[in-house]
PDB file of C-alpha atoms in Angstrom:
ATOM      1  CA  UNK A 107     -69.906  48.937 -65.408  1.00 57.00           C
ATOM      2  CA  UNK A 108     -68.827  52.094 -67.256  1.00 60.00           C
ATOM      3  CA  UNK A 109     -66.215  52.688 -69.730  1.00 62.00           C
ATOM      4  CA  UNK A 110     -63.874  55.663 -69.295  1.00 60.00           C
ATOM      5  CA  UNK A 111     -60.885  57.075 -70.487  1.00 52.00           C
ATOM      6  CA  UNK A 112     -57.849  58.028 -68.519  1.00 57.00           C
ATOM      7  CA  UNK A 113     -54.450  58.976 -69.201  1.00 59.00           C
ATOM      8  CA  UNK A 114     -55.544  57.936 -72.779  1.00 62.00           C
ATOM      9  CA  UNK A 115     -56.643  54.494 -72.153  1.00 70.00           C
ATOM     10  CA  UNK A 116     -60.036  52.978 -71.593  1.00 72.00           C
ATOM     11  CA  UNK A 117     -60.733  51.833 -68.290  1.00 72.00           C
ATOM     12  CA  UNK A 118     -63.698  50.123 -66.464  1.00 76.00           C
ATOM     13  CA  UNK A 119     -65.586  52.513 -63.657  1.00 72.00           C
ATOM     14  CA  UNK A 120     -67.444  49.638 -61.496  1.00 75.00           C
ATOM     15  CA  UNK A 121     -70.136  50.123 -58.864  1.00 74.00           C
ATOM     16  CA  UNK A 122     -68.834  48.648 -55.518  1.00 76.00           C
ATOM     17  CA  UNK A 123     -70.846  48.108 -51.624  1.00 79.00           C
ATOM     18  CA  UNK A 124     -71.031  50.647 -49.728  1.00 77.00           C
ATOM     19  CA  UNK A 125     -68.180  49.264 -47.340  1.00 78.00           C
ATOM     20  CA  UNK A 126     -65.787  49.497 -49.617  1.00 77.00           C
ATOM     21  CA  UNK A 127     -65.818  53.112 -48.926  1.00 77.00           C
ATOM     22  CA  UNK A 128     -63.665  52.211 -45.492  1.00 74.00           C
ATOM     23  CA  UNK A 129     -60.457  50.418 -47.852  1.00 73.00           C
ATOM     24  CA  UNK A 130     -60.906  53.246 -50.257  1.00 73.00           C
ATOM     25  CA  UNK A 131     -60.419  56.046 -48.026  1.00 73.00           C
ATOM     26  CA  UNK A 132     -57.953  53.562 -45.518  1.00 67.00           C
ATOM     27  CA  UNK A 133     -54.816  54.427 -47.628  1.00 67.00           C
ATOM     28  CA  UNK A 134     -53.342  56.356 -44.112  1.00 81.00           C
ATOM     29  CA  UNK A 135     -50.855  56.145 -41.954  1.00 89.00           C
ATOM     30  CA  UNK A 136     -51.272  53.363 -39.696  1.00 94.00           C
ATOM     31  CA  UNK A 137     -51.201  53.213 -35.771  1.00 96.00           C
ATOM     32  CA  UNK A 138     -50.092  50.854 -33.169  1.00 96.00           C
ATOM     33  CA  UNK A 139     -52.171  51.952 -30.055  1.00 97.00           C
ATOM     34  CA  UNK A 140     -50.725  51.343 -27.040  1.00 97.00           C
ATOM     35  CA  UNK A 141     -52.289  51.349 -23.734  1.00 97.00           C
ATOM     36  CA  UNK A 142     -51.267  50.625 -19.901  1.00 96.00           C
ATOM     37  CA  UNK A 143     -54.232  49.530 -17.275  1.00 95.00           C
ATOM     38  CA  UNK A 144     -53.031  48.113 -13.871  1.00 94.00           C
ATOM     39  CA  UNK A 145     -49.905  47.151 -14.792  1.00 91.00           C
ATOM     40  CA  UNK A 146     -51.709  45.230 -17.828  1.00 93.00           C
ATOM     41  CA  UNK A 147     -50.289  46.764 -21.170  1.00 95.00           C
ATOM     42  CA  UNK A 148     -51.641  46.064 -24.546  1.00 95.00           C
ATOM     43  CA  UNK A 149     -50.752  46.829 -28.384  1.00 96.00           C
ATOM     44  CA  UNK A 150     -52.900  46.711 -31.540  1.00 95.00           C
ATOM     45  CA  UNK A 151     -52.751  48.520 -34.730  1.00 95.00           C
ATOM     46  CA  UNK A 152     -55.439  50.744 -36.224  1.00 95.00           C
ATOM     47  CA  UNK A 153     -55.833  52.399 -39.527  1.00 92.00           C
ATOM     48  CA  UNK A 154     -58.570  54.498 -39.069  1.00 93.00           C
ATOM     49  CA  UNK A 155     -56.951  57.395 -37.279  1.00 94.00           C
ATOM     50  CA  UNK A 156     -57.363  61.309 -37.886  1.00 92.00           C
ATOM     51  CA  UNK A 157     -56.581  64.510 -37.025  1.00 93.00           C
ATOM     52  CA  UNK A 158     -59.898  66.821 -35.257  1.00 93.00           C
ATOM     53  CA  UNK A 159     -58.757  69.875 -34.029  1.00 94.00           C
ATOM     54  CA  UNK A 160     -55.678  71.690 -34.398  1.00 91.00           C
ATOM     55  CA  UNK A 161     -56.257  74.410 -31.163  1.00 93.00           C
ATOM     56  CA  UNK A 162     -56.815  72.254 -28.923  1.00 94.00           C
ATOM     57  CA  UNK A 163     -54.924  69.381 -30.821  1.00 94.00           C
ATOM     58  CA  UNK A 164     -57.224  66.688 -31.036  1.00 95.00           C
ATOM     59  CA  UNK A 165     -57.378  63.378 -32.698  1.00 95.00           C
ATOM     60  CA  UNK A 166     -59.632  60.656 -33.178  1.00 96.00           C
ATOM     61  CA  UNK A 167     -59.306  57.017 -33.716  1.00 96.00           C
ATOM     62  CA  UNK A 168     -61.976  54.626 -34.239  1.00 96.00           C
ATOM     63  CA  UNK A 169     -62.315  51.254 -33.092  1.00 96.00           C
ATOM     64  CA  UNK A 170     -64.845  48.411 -32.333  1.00 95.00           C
ATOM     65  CA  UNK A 171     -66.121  48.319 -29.110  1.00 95.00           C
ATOM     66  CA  UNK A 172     -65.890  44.341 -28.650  1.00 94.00           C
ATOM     67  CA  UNK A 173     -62.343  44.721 -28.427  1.00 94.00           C
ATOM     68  CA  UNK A 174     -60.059  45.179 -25.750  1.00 94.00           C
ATOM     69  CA  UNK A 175     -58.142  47.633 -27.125  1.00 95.00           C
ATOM     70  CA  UNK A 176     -61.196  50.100 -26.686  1.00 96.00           C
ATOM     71  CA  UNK A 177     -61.891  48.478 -23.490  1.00 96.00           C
ATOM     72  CA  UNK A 178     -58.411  49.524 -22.332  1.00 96.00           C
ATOM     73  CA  UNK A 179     -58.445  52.973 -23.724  1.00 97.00           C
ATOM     74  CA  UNK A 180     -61.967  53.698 -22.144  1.00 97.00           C
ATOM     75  CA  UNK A 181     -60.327  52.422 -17.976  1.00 97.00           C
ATOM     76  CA  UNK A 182     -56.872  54.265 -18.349  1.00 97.00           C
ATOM     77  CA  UNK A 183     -58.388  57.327 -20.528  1.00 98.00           C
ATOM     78  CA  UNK A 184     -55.012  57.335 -22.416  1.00 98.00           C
ATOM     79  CA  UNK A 185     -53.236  55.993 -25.366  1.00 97.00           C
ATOM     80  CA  UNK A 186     -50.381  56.418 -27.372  1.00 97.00           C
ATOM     81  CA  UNK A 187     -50.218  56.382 -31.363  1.00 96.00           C
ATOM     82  CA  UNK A 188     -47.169  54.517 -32.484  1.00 96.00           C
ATOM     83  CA  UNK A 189     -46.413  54.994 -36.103  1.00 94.00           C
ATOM     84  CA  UNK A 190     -44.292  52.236 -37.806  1.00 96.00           C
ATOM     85  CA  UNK A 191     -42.302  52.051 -40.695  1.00 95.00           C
ATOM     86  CA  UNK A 192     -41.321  48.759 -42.801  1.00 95.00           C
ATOM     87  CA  UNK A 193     -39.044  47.697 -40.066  1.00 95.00           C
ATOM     88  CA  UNK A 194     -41.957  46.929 -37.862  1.00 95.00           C
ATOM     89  CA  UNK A 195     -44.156  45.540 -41.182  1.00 95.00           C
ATOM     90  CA  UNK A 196     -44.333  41.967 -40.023  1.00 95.00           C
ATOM     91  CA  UNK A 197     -45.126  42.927 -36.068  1.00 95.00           C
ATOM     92  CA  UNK A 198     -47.797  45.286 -37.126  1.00 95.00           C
ATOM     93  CA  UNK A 199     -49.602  42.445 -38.794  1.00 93.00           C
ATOM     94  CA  UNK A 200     -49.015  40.192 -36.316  1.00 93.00           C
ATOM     95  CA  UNK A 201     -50.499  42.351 -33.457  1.00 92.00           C
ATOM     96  CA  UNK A 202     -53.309  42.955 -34.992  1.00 88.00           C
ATOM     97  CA  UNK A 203     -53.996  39.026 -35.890  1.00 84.00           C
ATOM     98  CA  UNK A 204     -55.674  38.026 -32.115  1.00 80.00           C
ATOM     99  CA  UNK A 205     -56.648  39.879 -29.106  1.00 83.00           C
ATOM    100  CA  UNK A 206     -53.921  40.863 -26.273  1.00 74.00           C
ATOM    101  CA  UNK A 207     -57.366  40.187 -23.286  1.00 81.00           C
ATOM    102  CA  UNK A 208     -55.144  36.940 -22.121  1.00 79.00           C
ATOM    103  CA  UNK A 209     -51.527  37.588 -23.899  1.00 84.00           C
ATOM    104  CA  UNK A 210     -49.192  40.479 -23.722  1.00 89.00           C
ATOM    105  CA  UNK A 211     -48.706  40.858 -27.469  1.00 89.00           C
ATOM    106  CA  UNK A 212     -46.231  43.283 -26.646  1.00 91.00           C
ATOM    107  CA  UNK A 213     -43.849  40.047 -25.437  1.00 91.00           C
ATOM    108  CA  UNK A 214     -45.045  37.890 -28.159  1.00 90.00           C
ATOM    109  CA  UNK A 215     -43.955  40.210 -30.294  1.00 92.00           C
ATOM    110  CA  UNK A 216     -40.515  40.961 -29.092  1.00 94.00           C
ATOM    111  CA  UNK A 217     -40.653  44.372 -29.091  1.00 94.00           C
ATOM    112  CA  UNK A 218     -38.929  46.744 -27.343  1.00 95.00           C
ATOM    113  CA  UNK A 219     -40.794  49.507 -25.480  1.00 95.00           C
ATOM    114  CA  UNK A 220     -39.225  52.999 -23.587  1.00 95.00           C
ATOM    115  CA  UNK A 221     -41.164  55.136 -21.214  1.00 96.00           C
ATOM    116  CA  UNK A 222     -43.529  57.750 -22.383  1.00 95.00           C
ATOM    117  CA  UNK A 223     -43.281  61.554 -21.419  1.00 94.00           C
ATOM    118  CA  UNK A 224     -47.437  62.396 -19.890  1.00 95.00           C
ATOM    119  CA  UNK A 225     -48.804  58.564 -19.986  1.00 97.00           C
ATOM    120  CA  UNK A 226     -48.339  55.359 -18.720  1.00 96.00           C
ATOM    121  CA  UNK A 227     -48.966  53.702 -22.110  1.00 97.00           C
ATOM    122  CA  UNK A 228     -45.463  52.392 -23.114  1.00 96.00           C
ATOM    123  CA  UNK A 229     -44.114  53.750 -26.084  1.00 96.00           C
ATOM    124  CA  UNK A 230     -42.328  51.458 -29.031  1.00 97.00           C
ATOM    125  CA  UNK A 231     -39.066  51.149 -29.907  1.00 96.00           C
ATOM    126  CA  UNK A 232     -38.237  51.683 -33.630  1.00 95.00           C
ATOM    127  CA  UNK A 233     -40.886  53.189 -34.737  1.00 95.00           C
ATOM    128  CA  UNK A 234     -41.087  56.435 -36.828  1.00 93.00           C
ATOM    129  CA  UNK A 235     -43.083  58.969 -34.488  1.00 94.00           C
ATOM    130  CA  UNK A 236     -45.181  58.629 -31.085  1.00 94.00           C
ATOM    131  CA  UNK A 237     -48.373  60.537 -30.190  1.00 96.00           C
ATOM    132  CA  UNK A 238     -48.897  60.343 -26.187  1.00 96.00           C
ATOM    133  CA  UNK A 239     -52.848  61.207 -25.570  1.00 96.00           C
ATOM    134  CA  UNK A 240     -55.307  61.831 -22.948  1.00 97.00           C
ATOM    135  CA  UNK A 241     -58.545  60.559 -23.523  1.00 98.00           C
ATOM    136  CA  UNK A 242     -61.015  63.477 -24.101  1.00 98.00           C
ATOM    137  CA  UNK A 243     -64.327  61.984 -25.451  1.00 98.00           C
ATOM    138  CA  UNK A 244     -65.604  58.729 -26.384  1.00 98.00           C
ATOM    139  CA  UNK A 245     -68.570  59.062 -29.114  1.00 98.00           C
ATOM    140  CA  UNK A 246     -70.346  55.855 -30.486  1.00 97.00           C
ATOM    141  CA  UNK A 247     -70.578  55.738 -34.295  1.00 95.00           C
ATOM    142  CA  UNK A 248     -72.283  53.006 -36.058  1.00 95.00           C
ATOM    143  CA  UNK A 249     -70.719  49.449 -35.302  1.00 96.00           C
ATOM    144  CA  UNK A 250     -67.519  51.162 -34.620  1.00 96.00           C
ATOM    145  CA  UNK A 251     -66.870  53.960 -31.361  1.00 97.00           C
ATOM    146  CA  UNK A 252     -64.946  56.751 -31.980  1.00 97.00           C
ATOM    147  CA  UNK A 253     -62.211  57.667 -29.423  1.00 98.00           C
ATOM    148  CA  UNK A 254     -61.365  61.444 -29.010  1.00 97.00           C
ATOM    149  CA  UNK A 255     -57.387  62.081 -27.750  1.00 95.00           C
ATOM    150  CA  UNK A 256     -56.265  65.235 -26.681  1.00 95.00           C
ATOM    151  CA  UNK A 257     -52.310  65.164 -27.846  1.00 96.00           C
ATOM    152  CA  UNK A 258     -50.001  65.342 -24.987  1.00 95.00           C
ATOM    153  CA  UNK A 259     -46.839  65.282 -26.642  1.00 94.00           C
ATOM    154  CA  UNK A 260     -45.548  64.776 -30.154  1.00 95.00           C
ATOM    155  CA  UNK A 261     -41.877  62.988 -30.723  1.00 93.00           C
ATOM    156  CA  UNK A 262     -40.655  61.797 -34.687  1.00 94.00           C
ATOM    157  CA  UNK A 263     -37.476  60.504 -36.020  1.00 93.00           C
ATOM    158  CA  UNK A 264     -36.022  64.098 -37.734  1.00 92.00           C
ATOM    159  CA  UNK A 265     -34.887  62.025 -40.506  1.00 93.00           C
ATOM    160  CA  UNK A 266     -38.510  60.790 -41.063  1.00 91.00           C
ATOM    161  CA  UNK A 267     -40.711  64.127 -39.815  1.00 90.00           C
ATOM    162  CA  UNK A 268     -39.356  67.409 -40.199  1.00 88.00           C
ATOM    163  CA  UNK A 269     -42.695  69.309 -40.076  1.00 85.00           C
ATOM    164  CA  UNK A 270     -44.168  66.665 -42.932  1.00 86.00           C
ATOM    165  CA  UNK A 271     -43.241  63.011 -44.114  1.00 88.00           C
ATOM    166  CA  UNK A 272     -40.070  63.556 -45.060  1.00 90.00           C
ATOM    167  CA  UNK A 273     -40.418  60.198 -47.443  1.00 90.00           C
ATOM    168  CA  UNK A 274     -36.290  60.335 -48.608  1.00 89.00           C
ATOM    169  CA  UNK A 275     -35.979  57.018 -47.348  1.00 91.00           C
ATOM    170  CA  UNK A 276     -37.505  53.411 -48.120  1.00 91.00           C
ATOM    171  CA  UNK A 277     -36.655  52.580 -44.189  1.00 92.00           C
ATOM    172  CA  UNK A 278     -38.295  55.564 -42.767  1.00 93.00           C
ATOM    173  CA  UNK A 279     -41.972  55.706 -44.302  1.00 93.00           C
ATOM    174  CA  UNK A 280     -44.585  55.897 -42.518  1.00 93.00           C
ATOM    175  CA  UNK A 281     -46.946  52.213 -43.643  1.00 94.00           C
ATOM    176  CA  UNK A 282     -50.557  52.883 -44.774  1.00 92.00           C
ATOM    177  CA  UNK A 283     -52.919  49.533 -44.610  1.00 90.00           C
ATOM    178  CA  UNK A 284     -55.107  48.669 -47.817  1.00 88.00           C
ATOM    179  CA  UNK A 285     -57.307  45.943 -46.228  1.00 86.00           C
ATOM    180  CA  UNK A 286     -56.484  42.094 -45.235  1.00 85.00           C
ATOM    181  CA  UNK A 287     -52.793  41.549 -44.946  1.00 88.00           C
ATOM    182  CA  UNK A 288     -51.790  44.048 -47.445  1.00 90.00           C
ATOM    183  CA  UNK A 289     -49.600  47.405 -46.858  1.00 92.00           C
ATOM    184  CA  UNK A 290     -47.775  50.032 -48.784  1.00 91.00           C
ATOM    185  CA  UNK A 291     -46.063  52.744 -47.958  1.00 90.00           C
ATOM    186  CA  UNK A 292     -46.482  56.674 -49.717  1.00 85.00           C
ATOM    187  CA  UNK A 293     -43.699  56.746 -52.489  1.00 82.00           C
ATOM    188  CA  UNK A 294     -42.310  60.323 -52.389  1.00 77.00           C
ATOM    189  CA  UNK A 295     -43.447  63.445 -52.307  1.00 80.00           C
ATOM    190  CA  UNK A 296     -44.791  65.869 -55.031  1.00 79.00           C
ATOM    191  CA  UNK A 297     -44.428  70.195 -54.548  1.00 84.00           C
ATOM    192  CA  UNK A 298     -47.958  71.467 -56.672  1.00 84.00           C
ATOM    193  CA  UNK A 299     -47.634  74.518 -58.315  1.00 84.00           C
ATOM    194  CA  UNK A 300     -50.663  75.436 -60.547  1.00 83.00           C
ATOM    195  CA  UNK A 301     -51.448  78.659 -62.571  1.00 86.00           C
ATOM    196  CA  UNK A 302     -55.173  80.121 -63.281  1.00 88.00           C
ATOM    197  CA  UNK A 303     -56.153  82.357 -66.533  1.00 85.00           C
ATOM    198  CA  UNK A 304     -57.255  86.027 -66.186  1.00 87.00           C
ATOM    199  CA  UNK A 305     -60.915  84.740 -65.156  1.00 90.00           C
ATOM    200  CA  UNK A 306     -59.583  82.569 -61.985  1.00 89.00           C
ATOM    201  CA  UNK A 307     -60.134  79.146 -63.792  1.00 90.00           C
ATOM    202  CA  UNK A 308     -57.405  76.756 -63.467  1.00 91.00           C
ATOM    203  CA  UNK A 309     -54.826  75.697 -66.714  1.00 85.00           C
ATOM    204  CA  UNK A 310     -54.336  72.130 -66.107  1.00 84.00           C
ATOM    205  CA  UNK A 311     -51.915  72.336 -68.722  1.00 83.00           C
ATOM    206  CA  UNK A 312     -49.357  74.853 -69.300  1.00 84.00           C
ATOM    207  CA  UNK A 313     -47.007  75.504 -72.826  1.00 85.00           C
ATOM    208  CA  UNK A 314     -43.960  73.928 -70.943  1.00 85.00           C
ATOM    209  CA  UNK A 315     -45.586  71.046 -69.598  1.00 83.00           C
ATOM    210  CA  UNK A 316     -47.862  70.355 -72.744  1.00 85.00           C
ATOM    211  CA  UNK A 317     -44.627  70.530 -74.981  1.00 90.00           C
ATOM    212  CA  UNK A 318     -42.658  67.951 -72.051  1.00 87.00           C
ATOM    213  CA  UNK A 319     -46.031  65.922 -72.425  1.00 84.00           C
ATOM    214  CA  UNK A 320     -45.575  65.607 -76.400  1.00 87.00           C
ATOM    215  CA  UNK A 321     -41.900  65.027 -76.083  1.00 89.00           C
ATOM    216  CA  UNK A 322     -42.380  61.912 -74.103  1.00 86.00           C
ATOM    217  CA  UNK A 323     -45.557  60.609 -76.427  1.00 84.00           C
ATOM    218  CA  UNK A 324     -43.417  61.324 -79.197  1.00 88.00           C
ATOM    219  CA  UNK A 325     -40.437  58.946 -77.655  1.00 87.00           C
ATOM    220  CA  UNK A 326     -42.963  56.535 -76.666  1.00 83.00           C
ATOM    221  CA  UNK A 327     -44.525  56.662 -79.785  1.00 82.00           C
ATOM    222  CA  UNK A 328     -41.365  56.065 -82.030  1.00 84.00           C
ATOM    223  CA  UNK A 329     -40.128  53.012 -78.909  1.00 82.00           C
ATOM    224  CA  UNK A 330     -43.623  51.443 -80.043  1.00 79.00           C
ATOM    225  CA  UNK A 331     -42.542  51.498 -84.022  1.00 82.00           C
ATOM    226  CA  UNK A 332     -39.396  50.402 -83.094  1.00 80.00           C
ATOM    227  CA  UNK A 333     -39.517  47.360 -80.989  1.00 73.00           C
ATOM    228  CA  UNK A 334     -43.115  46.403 -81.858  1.00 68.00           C
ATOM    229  CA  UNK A 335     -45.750  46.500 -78.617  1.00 58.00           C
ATOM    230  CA  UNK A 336     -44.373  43.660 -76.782  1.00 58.00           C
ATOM    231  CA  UNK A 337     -41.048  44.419 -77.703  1.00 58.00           C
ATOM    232  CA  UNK A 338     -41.534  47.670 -75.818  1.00 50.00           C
ATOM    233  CA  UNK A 339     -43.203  46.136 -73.113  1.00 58.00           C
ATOM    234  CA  UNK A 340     -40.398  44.154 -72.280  1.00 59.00           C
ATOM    235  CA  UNK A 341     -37.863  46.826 -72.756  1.00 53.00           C
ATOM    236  CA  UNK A 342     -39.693  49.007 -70.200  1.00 57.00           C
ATOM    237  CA  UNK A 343     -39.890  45.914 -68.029  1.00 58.00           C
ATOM    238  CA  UNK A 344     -35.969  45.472 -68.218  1.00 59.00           C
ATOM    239  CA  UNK A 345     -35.395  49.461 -67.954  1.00 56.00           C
ATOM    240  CA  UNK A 346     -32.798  50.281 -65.354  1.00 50.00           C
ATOM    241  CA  UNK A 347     -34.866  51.076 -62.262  1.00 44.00           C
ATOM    242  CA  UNK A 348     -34.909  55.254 -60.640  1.00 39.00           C
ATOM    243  CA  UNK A 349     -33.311  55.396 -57.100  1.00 38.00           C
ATOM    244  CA  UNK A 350     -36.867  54.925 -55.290  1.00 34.00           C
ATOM    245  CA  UNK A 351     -37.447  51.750 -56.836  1.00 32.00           C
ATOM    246  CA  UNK A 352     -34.413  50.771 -56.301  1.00 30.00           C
ATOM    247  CA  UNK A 353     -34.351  51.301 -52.329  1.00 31.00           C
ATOM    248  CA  UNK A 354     -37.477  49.338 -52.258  1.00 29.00           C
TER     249      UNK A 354
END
């Protein structure tokens, strides 16, 4: 273990398996796949999803090959990407709890599917934005196999993708998965302007920022000699909440 310090207070840097790597870099959007064999149709939810190519759009999700949702993508050679939102928080769980090789988890779920534009796959009602997608490559990685999509045809919600996340809303962002039964969703969204000096290096800190910056120590600093630690604590604790938190 390592001692560091951020944002002025000392923090523990710990050494962690190798696996952990997949929950650290999971915080994405998460998938429903669905898929349509023989009349047989099947849902499950994925988080490790990404985008490949932009000309030809391609994107790539990976999955275990025991399962049958990789055993349904590989006979039809198509799948849809469902993205849900919190409405859908307790079905995406849920689907992806047992396997759909002897249950449509579709019906056990009591969702509510419409008719896709280039697939078969069903698409799912109230969810956030589709990806239809032809099956382009299958590539074996590790444990896991990699499924390539070609992207058919893109549909969103406008109110929750305009071009990005649109993330106004509590009801319309997208969920990201953080291992076990645990999700969150991306809190809003943050325009980056930065500056460099004459020799190209960046200023992480400009005048107006660094005198915002001592403004709010300052405050925080004369709350502290006020109301004592705790009694600060507990006053940012009670503090009225901002419009984000309070949607949530």
């Amino acid at each position: 273990m390592y001692i560091l310090q951020y944002n002025g207070a000392n923090m523990n840097r710990r050494l962690y398996h190798p696996t952990d790597a997949r929950r650290i870099l999971n915080p994405g959007t998460v998938a429903i796949i669905t898929t349509n064999w023989r009349g047989e149709t099947n849902a499950a939810p994925v988080a490790w999803t990404a985008p490949l190519s932009m000309e030809p759009p391609f994107v790539g999700c990976v999955i275990h090959p025991g399962r049958h949702t990789a055993d349904m993508i590989r006979f039809s050679e198509e799948f849809a990407l469902n993205i849900p939102g919190p409405r859908l928080l307790k079905e995406t769980a849920f689907l992806g709890s047992y396997s759909g090789k002897d249950e449509n988890k579709i019906e056990a779920a009591q969702l509510e599917t419409f008719k896709s534009f280039k697939i078969e796959a069903p698409l799912l009602e109230h969810c956030l934005a589709w990806v239809e997608c032809g099956l382009r490559d299958v590539i074996p990685i590790g444990d896991h196999t990699l499924f390539v999509g070609e992207v058919l045809q893109v549909q969103a919600i406008e109110e929750a993708y305009a071009e990005n996340w649109q993330l106004k809303d509590h009801s319309l962002k997208p969920l990201s998965f953080l291992g076990g039964s645990i999700y969150a969703q991306v809190d809003n969204l943050q325009n980056v302007e930065f500056e460099t000096d004459e020799h190209g290096v960046l200023i992480s800190e400009n005048a107006e920022e660094r005198e915002r910056r001592e403004e709010n120590e300052a405050l925080e600093h004369d709350a502290r000699l006020k109301e004592g630690d705790e009694g600060y604590e507990e006053m940012e604790l009670n503090a009225p909440s901002t419009n984000a938190e309070q949607a949530e």
